[in-house]
PDB file of C-alpha atoms in Angstrom:
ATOM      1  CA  UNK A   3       3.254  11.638   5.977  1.00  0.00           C
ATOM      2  CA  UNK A   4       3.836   9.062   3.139  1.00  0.00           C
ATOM      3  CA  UNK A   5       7.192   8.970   1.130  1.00  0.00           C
ATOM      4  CA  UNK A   6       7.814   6.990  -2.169  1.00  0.00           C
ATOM      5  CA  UNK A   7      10.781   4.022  -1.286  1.00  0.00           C
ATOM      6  CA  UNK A   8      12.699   4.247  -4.590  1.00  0.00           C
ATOM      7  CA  UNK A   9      14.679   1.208  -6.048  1.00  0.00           C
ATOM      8  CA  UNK A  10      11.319  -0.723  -6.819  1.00  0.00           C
ATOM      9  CA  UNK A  11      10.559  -1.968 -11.039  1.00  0.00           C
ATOM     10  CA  UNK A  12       7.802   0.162 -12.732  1.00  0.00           C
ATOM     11  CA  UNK A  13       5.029  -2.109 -11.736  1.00  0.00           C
ATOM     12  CA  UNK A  14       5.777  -1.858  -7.864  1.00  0.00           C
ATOM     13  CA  UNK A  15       5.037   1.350  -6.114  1.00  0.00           C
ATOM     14  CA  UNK A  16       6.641   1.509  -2.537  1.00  0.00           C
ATOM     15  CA  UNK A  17       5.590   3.662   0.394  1.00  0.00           C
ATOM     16  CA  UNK A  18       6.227   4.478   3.460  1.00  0.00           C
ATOM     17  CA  UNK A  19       4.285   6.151   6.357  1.00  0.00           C
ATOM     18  CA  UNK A  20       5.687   7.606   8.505  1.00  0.00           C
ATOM     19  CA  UNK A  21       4.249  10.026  11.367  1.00  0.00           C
ATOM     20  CA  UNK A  22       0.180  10.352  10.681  1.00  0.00           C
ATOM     21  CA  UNK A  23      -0.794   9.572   7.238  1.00  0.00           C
ATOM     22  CA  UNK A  24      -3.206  12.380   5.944  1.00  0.00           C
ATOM     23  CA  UNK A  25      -5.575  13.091   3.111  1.00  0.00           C
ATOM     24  CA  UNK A  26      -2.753  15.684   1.719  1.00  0.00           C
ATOM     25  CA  UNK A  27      -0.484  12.603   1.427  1.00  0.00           C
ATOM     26  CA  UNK A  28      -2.768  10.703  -0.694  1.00  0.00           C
ATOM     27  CA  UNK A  29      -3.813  13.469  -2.932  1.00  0.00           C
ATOM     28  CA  UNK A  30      -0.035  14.687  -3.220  1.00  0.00           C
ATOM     29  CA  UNK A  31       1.792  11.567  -2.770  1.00  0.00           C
ATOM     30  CA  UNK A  32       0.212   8.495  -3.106  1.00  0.00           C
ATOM     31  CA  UNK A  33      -2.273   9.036  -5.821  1.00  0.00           C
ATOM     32  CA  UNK A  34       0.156  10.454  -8.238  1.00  0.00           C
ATOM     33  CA  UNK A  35       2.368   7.504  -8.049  1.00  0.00           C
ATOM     34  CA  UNK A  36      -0.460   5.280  -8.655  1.00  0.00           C
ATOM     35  CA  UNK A  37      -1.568   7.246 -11.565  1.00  0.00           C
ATOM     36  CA  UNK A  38       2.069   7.016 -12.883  1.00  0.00           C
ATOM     37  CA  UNK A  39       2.868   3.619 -12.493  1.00  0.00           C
ATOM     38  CA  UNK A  40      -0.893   2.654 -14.009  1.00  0.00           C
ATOM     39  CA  UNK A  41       0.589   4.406 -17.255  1.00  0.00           C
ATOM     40  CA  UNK A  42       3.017   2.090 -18.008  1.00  0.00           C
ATOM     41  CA  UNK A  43       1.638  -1.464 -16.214  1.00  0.00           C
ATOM     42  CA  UNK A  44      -1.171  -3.496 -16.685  1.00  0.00           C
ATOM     43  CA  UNK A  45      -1.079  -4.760 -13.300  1.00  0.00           C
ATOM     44  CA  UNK A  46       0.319  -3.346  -9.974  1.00  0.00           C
ATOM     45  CA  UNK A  47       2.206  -4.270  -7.231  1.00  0.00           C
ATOM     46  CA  UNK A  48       2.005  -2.397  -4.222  1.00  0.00           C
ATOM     47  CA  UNK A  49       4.714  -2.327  -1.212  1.00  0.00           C
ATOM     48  CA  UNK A  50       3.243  -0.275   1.894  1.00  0.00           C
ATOM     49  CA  UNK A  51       5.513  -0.021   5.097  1.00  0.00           C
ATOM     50  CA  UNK A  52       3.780   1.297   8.415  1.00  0.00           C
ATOM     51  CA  UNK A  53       6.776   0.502  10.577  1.00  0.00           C
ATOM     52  CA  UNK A  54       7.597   1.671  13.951  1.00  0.00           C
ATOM     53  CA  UNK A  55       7.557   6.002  12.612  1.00  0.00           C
ATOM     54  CA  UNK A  56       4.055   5.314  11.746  1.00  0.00           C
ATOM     55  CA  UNK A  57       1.189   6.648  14.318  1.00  0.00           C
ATOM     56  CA  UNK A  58      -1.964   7.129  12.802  1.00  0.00           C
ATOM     57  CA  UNK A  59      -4.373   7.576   9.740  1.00  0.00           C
ATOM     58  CA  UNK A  60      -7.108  10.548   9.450  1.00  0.00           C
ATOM     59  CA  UNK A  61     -10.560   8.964   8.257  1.00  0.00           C
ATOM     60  CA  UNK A  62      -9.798  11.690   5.072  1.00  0.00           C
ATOM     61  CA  UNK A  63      -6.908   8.943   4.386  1.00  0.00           C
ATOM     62  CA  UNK A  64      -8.540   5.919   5.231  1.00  0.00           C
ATOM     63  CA  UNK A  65     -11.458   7.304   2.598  1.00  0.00           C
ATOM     64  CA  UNK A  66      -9.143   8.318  -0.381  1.00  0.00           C
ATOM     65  CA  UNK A  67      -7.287   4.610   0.251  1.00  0.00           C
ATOM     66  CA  UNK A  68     -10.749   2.831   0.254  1.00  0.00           C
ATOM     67  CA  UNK A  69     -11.370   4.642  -2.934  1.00  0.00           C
ATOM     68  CA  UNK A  70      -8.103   3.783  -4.814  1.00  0.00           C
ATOM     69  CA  UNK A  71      -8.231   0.099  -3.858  1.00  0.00           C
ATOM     70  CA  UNK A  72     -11.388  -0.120  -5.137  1.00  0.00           C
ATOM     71  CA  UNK A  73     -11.307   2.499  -8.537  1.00  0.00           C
ATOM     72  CA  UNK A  74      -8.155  -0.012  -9.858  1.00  0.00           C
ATOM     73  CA  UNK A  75      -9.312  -3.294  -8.275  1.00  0.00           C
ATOM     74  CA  UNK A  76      -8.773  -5.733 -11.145  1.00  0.00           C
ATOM     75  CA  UNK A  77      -5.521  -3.742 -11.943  1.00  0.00           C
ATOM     76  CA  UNK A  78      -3.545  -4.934  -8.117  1.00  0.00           C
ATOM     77  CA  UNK A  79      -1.784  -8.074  -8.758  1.00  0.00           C
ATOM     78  CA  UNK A  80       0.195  -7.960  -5.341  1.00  0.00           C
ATOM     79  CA  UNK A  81       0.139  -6.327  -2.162  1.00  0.00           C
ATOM     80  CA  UNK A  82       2.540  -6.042   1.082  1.00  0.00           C
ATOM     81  CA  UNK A  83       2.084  -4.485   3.633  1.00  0.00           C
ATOM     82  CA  UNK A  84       4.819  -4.623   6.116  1.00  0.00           C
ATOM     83  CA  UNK A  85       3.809  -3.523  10.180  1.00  0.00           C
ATOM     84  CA  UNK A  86       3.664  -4.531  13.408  1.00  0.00           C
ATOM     85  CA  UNK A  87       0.471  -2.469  13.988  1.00  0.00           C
ATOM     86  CA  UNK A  88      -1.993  -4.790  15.600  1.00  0.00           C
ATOM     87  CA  UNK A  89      -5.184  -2.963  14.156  1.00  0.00           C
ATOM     88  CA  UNK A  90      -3.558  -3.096  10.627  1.00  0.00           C
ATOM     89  CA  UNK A  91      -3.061  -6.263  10.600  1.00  0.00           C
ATOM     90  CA  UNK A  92      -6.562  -7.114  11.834  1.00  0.00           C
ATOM     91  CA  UNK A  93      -7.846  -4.528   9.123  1.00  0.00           C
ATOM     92  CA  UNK A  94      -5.983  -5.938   6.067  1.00  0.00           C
ATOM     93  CA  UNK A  95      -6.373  -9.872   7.115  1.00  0.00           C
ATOM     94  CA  UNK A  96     -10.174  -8.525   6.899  1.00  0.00           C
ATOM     95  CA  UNK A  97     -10.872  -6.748   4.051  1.00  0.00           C
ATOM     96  CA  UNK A  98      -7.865  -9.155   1.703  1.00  0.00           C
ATOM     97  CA  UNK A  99     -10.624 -10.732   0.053  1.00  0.00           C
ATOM     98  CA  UNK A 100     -11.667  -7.701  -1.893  1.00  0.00           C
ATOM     99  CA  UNK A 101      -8.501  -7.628  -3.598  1.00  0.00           C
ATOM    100  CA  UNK A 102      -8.384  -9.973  -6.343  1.00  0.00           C
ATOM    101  CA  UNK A 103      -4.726 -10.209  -6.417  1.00  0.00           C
ATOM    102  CA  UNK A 104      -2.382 -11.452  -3.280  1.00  0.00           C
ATOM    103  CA  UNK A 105      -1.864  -9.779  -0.544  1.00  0.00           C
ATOM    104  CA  UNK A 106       0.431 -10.478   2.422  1.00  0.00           C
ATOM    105  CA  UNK A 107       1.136  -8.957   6.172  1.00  0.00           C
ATOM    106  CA  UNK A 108       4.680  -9.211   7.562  1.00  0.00           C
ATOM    107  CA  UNK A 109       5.919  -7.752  10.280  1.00  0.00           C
ATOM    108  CA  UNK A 110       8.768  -5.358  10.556  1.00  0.00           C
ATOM    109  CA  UNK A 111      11.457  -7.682  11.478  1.00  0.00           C
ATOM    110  CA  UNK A 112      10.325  -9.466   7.604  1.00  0.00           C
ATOM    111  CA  UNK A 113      10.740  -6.480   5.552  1.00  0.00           C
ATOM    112  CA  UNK A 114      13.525  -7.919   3.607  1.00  0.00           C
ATOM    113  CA  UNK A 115      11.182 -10.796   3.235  1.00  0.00           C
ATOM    114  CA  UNK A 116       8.209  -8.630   1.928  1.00  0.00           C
ATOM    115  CA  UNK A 117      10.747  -6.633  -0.700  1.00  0.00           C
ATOM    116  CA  UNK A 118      11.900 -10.127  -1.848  1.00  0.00           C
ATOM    117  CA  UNK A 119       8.066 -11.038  -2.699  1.00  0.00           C
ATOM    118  CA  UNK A 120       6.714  -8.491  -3.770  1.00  0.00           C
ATOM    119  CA  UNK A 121       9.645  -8.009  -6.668  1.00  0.00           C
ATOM    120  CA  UNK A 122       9.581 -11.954  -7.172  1.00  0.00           C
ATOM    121  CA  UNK A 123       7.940 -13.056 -10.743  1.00  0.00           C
TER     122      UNK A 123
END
């Protein structure tokens, strides 16, 4: 399941999976938020926390987050994702140059760290 992390400005949308992440999350969570914070911001931010809850993605997940990324591509300006999933890492370090904005891996243990820059002008 994914769950919105309040507390973030307008232009930063902050999640957190937790459990396996499904299609049903994106479609009822995770899109929607997008969608709303697109509304008001030019440019997004995007804070994404797979910590130690997190145990999986269905390929019905992985699809609709392909899609996203790449339906508002010029519209990311920043990206963290915080884990200390090995494959995630791998993934994201691999596919970063599609994103024309930045986007950084921390580990768990430099959350606070990835909060700080992602909120940082």
């Amino acid at each position: 399941m994914i769950e919105i992390i309040e507390g973030f400005p307008g232009n930063v949308v902050g999640l957190a999976a937790k459990g396996e992440v499904t299609r049903k999350d994106y479609l009822e969570v995770v899109i929607p938020a997008i969608d709303k914070a697109l509304k008001h911001n030019a440019k997004l931010r995007l804070y994404y926390d797979l910590g130690s809850q997190f145990t999986g993605i269905d390929f019905g997940a992985d699809w609709e987050d392909f899609k996203l990324g790449i339906e508002h591509l010029s519209r990311w300006e920043r990206v963290a994702v915080v884990t200390d999933v090995a494959w995630i890492r791998h993934l994201v370090g691999a596919f970063r140059f599609l994103i024309p904005g930045e986007v950084r891996v921390f580990t768990t243990a430099h959350a606070s760290e990835a909060r700080k820059w992602i909120v940082a002008p």
